[in-house]
Coordinates of C-alpha atoms in Angstrom, one line a residue:
Chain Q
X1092 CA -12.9 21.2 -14.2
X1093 CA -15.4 20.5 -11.9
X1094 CA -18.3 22.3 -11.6
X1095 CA -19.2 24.8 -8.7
X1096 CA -22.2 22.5 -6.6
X1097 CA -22.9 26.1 -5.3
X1098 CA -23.1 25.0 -1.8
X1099 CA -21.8 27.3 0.7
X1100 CA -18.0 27.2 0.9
X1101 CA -15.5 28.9 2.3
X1102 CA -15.6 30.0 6.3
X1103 CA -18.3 28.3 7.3
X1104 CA -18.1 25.3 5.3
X1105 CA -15.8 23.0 3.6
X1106 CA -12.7 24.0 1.7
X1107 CA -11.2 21.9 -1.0
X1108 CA -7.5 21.1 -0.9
X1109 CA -6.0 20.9 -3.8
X1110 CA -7.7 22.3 -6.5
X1111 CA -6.7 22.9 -9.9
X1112 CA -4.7 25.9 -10.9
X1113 CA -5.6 27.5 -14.5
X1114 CA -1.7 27.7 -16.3
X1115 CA -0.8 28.7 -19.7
X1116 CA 0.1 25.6 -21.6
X1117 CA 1.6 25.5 -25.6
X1118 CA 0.4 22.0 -26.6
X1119 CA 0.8 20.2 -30.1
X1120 CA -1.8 19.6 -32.2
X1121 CA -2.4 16.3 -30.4
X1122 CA -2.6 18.0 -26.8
X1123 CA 1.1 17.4 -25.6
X1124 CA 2.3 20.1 -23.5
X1125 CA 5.4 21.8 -25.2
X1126 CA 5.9 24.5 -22.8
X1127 CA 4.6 25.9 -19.5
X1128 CA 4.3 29.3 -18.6
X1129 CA 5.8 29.6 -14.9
X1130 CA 6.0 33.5 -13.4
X1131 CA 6.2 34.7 -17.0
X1132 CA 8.8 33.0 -18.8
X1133 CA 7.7 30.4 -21.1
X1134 CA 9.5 27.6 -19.8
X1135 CA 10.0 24.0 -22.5
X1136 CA 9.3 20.7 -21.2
X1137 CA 12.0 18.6 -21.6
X1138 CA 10.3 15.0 -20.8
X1139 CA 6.9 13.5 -20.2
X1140 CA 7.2 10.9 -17.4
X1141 CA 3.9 10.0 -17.2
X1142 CA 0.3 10.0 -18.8
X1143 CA -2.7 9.1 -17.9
X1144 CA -6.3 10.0 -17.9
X1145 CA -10.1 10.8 -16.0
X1146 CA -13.5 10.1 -17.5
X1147 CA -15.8 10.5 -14.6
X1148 CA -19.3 11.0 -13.7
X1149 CA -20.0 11.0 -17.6
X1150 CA -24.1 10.3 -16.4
X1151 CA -23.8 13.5 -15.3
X1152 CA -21.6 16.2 -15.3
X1153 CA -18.3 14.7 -17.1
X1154 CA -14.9 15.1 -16.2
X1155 CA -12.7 14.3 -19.0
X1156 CA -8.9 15.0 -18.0
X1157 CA -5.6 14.3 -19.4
X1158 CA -3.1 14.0 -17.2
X1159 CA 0.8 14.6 -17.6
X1160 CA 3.5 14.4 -15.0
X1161 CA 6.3 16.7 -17.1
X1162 CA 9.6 17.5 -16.3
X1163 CA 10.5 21.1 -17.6
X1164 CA 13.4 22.3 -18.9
X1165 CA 15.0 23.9 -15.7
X1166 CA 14.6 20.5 -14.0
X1167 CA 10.9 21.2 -12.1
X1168 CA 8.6 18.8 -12.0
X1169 CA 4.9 19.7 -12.4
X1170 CA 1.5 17.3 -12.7
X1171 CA -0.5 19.1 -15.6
X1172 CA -4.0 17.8 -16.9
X1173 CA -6.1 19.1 -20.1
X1174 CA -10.0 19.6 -19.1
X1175 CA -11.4 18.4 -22.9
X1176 CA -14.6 19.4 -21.0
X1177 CA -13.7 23.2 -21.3
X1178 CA -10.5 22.9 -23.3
X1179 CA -8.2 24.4 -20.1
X1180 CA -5.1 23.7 -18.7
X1181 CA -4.6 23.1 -15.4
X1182 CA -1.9 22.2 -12.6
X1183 CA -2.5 20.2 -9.7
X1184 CA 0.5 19.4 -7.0
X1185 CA 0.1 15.0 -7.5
X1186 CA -2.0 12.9 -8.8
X1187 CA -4.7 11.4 -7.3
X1188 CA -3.6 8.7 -4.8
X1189 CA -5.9 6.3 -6.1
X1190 CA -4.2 6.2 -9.4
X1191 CA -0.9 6.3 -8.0
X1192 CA -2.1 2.8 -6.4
X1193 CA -3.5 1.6 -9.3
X1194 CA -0.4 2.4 -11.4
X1195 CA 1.7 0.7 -9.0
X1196 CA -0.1 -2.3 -9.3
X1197 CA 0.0 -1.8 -12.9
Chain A
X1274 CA 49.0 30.6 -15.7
X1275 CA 45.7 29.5 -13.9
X1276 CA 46.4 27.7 -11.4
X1277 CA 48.7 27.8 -8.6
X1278 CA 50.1 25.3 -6.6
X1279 CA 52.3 25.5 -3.0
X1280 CA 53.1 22.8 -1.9
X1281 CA 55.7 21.6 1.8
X1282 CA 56.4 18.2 1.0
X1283 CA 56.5 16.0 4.1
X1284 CA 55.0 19.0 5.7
X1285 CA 55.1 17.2 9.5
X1286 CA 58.7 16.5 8.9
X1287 CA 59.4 19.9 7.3
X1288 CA 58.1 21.3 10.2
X1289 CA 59.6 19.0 12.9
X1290 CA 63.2 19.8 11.3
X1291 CA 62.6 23.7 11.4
X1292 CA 61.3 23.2 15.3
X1293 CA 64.4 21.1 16.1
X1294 CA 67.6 21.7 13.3
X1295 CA 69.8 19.1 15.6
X1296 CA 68.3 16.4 13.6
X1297 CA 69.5 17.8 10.4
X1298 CA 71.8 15.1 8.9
X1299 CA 69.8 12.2 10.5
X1300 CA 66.7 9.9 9.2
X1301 CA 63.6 11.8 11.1
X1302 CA 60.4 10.4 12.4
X1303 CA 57.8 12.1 13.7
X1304 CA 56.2 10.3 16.5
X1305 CA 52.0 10.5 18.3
X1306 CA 50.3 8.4 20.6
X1307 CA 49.0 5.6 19.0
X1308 CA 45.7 3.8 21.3
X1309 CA 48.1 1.1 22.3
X1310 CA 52.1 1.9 21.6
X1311 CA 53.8 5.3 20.0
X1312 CA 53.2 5.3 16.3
X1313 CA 54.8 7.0 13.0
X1314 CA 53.0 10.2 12.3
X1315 CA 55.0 10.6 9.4
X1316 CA 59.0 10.2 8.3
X1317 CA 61.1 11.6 5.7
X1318 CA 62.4 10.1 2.1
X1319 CA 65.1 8.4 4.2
X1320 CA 63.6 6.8 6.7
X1321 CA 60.7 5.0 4.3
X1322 CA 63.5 3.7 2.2
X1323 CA 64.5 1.7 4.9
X1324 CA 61.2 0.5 5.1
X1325 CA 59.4 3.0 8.0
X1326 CA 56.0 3.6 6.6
X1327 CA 53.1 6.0 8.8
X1328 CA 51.5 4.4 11.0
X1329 CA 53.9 1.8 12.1
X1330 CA 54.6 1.3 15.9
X1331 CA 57.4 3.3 17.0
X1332 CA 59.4 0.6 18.1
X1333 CA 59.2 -1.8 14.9
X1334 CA 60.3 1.7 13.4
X1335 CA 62.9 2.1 14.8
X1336 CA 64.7 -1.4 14.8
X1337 CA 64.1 -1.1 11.2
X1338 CA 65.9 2.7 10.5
X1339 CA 67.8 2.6 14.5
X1340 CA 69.9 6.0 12.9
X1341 CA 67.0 8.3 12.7
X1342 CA 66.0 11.1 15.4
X1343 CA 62.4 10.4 17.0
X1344 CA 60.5 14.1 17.7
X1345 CA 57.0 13.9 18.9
X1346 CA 54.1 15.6 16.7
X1347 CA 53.5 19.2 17.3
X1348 CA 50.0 19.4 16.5
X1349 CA 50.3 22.8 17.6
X1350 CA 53.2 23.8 15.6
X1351 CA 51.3 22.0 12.8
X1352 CA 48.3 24.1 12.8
X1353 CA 49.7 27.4 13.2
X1354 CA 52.4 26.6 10.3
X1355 CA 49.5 25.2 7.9
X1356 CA 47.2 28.7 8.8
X1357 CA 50.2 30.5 7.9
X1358 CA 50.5 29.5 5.1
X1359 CA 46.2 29.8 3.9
X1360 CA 46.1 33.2 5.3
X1361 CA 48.6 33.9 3.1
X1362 CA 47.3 32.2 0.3
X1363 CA 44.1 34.2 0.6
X1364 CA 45.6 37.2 0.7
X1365 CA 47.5 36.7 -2.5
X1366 CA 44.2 34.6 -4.3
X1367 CA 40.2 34.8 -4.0
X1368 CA 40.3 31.4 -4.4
X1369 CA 42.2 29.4 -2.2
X1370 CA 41.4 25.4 -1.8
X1371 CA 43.7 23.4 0.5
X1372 CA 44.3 20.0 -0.3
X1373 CA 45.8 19.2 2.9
X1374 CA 48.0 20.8 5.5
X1375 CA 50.9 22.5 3.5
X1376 CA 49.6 21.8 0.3
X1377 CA 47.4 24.5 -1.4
X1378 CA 45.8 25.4 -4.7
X1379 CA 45.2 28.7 -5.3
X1380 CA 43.1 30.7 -8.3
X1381 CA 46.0 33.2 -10.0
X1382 CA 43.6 33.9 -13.3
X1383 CA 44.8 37.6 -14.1
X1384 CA 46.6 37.9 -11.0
X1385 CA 50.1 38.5 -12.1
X1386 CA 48.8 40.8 -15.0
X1387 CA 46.8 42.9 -12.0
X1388 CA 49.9 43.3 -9.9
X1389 CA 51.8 44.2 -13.2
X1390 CA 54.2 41.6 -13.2
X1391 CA 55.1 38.5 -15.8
X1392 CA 53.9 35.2 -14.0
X1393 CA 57.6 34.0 -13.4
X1394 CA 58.5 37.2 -11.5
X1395 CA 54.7 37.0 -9.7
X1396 CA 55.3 32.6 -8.6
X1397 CA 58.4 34.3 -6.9
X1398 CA 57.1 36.8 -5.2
X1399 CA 54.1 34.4 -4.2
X1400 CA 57.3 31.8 -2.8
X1401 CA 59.2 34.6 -1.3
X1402 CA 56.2 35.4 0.9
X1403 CA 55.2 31.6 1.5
X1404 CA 58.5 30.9 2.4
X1405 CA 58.5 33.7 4.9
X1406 CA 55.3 33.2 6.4
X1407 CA 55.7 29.6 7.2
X1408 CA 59.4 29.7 7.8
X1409 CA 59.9 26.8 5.2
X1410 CA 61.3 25.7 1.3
X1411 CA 58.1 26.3 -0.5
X1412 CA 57.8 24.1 -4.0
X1413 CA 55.7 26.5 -6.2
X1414 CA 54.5 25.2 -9.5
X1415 CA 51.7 26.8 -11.8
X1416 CA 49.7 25.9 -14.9
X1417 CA 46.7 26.0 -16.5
X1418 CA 44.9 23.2 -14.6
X1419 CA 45.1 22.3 -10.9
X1420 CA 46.9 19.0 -11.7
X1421 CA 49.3 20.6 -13.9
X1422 CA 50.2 22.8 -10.8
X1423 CA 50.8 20.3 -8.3
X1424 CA 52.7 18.3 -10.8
X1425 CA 54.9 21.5 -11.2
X1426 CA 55.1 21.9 -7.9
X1427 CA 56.0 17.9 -7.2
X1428 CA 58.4 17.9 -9.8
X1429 CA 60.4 21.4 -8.1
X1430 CA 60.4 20.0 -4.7
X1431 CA 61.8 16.4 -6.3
X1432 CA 64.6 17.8 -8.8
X1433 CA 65.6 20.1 -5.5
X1434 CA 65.8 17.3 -3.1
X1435 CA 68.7 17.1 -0.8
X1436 CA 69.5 21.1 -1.4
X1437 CA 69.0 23.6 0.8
X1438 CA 66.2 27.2 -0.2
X1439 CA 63.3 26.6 -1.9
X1440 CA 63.4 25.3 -5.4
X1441 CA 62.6 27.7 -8.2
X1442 CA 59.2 28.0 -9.7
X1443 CA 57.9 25.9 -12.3
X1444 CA 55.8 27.2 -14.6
X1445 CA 53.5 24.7 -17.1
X1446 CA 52.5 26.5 -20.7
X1447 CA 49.3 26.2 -21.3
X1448 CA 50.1 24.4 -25.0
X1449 CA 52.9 21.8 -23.4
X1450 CA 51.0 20.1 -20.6
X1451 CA 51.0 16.9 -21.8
X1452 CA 54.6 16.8 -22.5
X1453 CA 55.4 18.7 -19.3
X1454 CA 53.7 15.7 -17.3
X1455 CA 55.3 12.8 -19.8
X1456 CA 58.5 12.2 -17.4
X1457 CA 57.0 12.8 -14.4
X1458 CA 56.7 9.9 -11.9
X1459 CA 53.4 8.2 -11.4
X1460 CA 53.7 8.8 -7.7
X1461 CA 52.6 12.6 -8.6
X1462 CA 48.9 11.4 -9.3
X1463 CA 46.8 11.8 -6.8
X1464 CA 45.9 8.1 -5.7
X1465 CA 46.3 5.7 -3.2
X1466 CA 49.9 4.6 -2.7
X1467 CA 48.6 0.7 -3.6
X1468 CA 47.8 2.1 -7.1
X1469 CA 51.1 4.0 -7.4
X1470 CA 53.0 0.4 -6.5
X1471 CA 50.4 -1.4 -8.8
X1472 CA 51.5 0.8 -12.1
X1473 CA 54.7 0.4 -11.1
X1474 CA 54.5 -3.4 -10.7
X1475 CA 53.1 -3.4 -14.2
X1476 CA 56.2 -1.2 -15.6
X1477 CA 54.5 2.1 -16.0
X1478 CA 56.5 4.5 -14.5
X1479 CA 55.9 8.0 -15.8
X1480 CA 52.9 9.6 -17.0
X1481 CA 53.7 9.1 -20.5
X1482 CA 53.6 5.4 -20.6
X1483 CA 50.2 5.6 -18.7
X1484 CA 49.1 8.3 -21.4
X1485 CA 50.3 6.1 -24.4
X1486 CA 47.9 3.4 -23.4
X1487 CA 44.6 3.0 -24.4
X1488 CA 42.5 4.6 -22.1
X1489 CA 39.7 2.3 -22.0
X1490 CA 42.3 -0.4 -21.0
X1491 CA 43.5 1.3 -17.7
X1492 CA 40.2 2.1 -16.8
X1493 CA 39.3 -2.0 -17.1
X1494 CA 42.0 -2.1 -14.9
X1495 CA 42.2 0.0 -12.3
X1496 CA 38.3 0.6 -12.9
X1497 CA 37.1 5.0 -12.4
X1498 CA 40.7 5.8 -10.3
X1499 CA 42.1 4.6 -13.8
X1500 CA 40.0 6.4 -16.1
X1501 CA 40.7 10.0 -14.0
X1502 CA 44.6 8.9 -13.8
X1503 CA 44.4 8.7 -17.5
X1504 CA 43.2 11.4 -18.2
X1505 CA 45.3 13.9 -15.6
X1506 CA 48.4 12.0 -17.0
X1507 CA 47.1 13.1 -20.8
X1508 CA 46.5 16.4 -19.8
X1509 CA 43.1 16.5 -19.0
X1510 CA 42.4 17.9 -16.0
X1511 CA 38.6 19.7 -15.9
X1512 CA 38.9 19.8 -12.2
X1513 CA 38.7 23.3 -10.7
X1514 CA 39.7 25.0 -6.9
X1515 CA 37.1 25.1 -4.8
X1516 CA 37.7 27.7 -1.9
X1517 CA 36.7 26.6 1.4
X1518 CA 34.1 28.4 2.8
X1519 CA 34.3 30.2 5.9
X1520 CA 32.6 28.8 8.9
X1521 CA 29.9 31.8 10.0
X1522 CA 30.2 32.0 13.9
X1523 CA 28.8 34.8 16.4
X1524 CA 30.5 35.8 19.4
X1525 CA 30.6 38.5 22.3
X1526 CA 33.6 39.2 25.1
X1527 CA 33.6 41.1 28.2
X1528 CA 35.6 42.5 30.4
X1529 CA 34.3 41.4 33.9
X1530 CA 33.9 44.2 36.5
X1531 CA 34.7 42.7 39.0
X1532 CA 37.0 39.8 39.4
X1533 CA 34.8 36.7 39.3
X1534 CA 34.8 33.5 41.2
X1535 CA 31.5 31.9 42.1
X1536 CA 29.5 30.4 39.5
X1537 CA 26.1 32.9 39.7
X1538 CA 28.7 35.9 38.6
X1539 CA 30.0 34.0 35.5
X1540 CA 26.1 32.9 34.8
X1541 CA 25.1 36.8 34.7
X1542 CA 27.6 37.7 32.4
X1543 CA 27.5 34.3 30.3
X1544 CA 23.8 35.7 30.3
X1545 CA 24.2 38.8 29.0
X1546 CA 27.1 37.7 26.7
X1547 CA 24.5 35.1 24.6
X1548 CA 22.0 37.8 24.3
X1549 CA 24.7 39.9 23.0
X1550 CA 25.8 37.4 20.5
X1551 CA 22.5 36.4 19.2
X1552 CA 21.5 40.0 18.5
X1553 CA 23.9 40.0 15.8
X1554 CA 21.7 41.4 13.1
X1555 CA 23.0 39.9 10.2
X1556 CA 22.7 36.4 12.1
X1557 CA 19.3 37.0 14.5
X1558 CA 17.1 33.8 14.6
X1559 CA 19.9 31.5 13.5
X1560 CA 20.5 28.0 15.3
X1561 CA 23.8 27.1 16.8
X1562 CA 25.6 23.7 17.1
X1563 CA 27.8 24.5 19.0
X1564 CA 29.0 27.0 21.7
X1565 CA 33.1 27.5 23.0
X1566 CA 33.1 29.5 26.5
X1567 CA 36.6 30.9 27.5
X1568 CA 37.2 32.6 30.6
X1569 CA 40.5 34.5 31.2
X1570 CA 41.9 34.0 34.6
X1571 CA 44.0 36.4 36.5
X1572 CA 46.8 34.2 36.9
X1573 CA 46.8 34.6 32.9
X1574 CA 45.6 31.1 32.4
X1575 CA 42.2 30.2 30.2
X1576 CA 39.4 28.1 30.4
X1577 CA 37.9 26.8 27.7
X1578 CA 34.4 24.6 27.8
X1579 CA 33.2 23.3 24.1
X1580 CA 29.5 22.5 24.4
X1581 CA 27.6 21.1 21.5
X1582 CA 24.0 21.3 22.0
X1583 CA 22.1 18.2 21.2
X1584 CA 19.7 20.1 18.5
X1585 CA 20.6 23.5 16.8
X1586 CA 19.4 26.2 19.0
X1587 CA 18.5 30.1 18.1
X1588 CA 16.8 30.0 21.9
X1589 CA 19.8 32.0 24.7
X1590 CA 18.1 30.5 27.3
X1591 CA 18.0 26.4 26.4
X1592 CA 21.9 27.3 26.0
X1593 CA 22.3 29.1 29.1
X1594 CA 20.8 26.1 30.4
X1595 CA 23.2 23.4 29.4
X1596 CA 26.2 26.3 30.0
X1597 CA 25.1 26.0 33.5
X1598 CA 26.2 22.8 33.9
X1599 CA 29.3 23.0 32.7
X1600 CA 29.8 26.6 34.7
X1601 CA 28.6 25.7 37.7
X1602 CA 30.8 22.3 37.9
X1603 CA 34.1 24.8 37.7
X1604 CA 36.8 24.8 40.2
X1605 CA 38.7 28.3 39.4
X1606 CA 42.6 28.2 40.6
X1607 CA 41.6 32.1 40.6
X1608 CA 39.5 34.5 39.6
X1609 CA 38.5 35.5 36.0
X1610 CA 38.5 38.2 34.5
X1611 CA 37.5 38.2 31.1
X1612 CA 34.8 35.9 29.0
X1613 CA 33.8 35.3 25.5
X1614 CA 31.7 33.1 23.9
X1615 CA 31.7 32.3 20.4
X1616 CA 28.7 30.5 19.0
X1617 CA 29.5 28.2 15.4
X1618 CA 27.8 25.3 13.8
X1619 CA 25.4 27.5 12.0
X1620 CA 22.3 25.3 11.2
X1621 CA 18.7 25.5 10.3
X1622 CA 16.5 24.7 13.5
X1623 CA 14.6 22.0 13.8
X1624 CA 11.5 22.0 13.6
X1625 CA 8.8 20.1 16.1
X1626 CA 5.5 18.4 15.3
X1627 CA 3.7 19.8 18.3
X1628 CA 0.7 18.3 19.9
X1629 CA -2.8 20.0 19.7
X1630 CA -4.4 18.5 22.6
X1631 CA -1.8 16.6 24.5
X1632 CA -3.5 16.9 28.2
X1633 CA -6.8 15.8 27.8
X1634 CA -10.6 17.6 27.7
X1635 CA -9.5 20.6 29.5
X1636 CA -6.5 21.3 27.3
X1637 CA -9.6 20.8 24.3
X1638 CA -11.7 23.1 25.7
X1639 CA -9.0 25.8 25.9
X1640 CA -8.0 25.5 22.2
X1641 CA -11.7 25.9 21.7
X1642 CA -11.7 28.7 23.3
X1643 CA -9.0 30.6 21.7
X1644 CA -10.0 28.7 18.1
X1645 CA -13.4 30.9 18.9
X1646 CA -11.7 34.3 20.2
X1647 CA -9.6 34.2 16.8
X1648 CA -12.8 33.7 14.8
X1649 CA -14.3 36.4 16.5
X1650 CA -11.3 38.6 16.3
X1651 CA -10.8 38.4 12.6
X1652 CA -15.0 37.4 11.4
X1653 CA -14.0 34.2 10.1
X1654 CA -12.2 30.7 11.1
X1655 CA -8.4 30.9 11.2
X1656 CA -8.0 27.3 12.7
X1657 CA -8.8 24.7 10.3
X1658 CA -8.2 20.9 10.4
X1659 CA -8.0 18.1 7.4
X1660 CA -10.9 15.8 7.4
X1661 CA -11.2 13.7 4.2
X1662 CA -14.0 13.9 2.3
X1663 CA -13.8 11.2 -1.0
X1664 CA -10.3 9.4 0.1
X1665 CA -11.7 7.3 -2.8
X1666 CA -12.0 9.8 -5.7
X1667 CA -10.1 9.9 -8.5
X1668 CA -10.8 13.9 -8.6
X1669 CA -8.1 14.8 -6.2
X1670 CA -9.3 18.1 -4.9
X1671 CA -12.6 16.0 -3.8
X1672 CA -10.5 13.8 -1.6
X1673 CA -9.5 16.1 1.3
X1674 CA -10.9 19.4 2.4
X1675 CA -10.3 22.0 5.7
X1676 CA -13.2 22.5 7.9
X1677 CA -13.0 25.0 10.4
X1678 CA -11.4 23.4 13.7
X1679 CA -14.1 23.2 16.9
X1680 CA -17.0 22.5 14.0

């Protein structure tokens, strides 16, 4: 996750689009997501389509994400990433454009 | 007994003999306007043996079968008969689907048990009352598949041909289906009429020799029309009736007050009529397709106007605005005196990227304005705008961000 600058957000300033959303993951031992906790119900994954992963500004504060486009069991589709930084799970709508470029190209 | 099946065969010939019994005897062919030359709407058993086939000109037709009686297609007649005939269906079954005009399938799961009568004495009842309502032989066959039932249905209506009243029911067992369907003709599968003539050019007349072959084989033949053949002729039928669902419509009628002529009388009340019908609680804010205006004359005669709007509308006035058009072009042979719209086409609206500034500074400096009066108003920024921030980042909430709009 990235850390608050603590700059002045909100009305007066800028205000991030897209930020991560803390969700309840059940991951292997390896750091798989299993399961996804969506409005209560513990829901399985069914398939991974995608992985990938973030190490970023590692000279100073790093961002070290793993990143996995699921598709759950009832047929959603969610982009999930592991913060090894603060072992959390998060959601985030897509993945960043920049990757979806580069793994085009790929 | 799942599955029900009624079935008119020939249903525009059916229907052209009841309307006109001095043909009875005779080869009939039922005749519509074609773009260039008369063409066959449809004919009867006796009158394609001799070669007639739909959609042949009239005249070719009729050098080829010169015996038969030509009637002209009742579309009308046609209609009514094949409503008939659903409305009675869904009294008798929640689930009615209608294959085509004449021809439905109708859900009787429990049915005959709920009335309190065995199915045989129930499929009667259910013919007696088809028969009635359409004024025609109804085939009735049932079983515990939808194929099954029109194969039942088929085979009645054949084994009766030539005799007058409606055949008796056939009723498929649930355990005997594929032995039901063994003898049956291919014709009774639901495919094109090439594909009939092609099994039949290969020697495979009834269902059972299809069935006996290997499946995988008539599939490499006939490709997925084979495969589903296959399997309806074994007795595999997963299909299912799917009702029809009703088309949702909204609609208001007056009585005039006065006898009406001129066009700004009919406007008023076409007026007041749309605001009537779009008030309809369960359907307020819904966008319409579609619009059918009738006004009743005095001399007992109706006009009708069908106008389809170019996009859904929820909005009375942008379709009192086309109406207009259409009302005030009207010549009235006399007065009306009663109106009714009804509104159909039910549709989601679309929706419209509008244009923030799309005059200029002035139109600017007036979204300012009001971006500052709602700031004011609430003690924060309720107008923000997207500006990107790091389109390069590989952090995506660091690549876009709002900003409070006028900053």
């Amino acid at each position: 996750m990235v850390e608050d600058s603590g700059t002045a957000a909100g009305a007066g300033g800028l205000r991030p689009l897209n930020t991560p959303i803390p969700t309840a993951v059940d991951a292997t031992p390896s750091g798989v997501p299993r399961a996804v906790l969506r409005r209560g119900k513990l829901v399985p994954v069914a398939r991974i389509i995608d992985r990938w992963r973030i190490d970023d500004e590692w000279w100073r504060a790093p961002i070290v994400r793993r990143y996995f486009l699921v598709e759950l069991r009832d047929g959603h589709q969610l982009t999930l990433f592991h913060d090894a930084v603060h072992d959390a799970w998060y959601r985030q709508p897509y993945p960043a454009p920049v990757e979806r470029v580069q793994r085009r190209g790929a | 007994m799942k599955v029900a099946c009624l079935l008119i065969p020939d249903f525009a010939v059916a229907v052209a003999r009841r309307d006109h019994p001095e043909t009875r005897g005779r080869p009939l062919i039922v005749a519509a306007a074609g773009e260039d030359a008369p063409r066959v709407r449809a004919c009867c058993p006796q009158a394609v043996r001799s070669g007639v086939s739909e959609g042949m000109v009239l005249r070719r037709a009729l050098s080829l079968c010169p015996k038969a009686a030509v009637v002209p297609a009742d579309e009308r007649a046609l209609a009514e008969t094949a409503a008939a005939l659903r409305t009675l269906a869904e009294r008798h079954s929640p689930a009615v689907e209608e294959a085509a005009p004449g021809h439905l399938h109708l859900d009787v799961r429990g049915l005959a048990q709920l009335a309190g009568l065995a199915d045989e004495a129930y499929l009667a009842d259910l013919q007696r009352a088809a028969s009635a309502a359409s004024g025609l032989p109804v085939s009735i066959g049932a079983g515990p598949g939808v194929f099954a039932a029109h194969a039942a249905a088929a085979a009645a209506s054949a084994e009766h041909a030539g005799k007058t009243g409606a055949p008796p029911p056939v009723l498929v067992p649930e355990e005997g289906v594929a032995e039901f369907l063994a003898p049956l003709p291919v014709e009774v599968l639901p495919l094109p009429t090439a594909m009939h003539q092609r099994l039949r050019l290969l020697g495979i007349e009834r269902l059972g020799q299809l069935a006996a072959l290997p499946r995988s084989a008539v599939a490499a033949q006939f490709g997925p029309a084979g495969a589903r053949a296959w399997d309806l002729a074994a007795g595999k039928d997963t299909s299912t009736v799917v009702p029809r669902r009703p088309e949702r419509t909204a609609g208001a009628a007056m009585e005039l007050p006065a006898p009406a002529s001129t066009a700004e009388q009919l406007l008023a009340a076409t007026s007041a009529l749309l605001q009537q019908a779009l008030e309809a609680p369960a359907l307020r804010g819904a966008a319409w397709r579609r619009c059918t205006w009738r006004l009743e004359l005095e001399s007992g005669e109706a006009v009708v106007r069908v106008v389809t709007f170019r996009e859904p509308t929820s909005d009375g006035e942008r379709m009192l605005f086309v109406l207009r058009q259409k009302i005030a072009r009207l010549t009235l042979p006399s007065p009306g005196v009663r109106l009714s719209l009804k509104l159909s086409g039910l549709c989601g609206e679309y929706g419209h990227q509008a244009v923030l500034w799309p005059s200029g500074p002035r139109r600017r400096r007036e979204l300012l304005e009001a971006a500052e009066q709602l700031s004011a108003r609430y003690g924060e920024p309720q107008i923000f705008r997207v500006v990107e921030v790091e389109p390069w980042s590989r952090i995506p909430e660091r690549q876009l961000a709002l900003v409070a709009f006028g900053r």
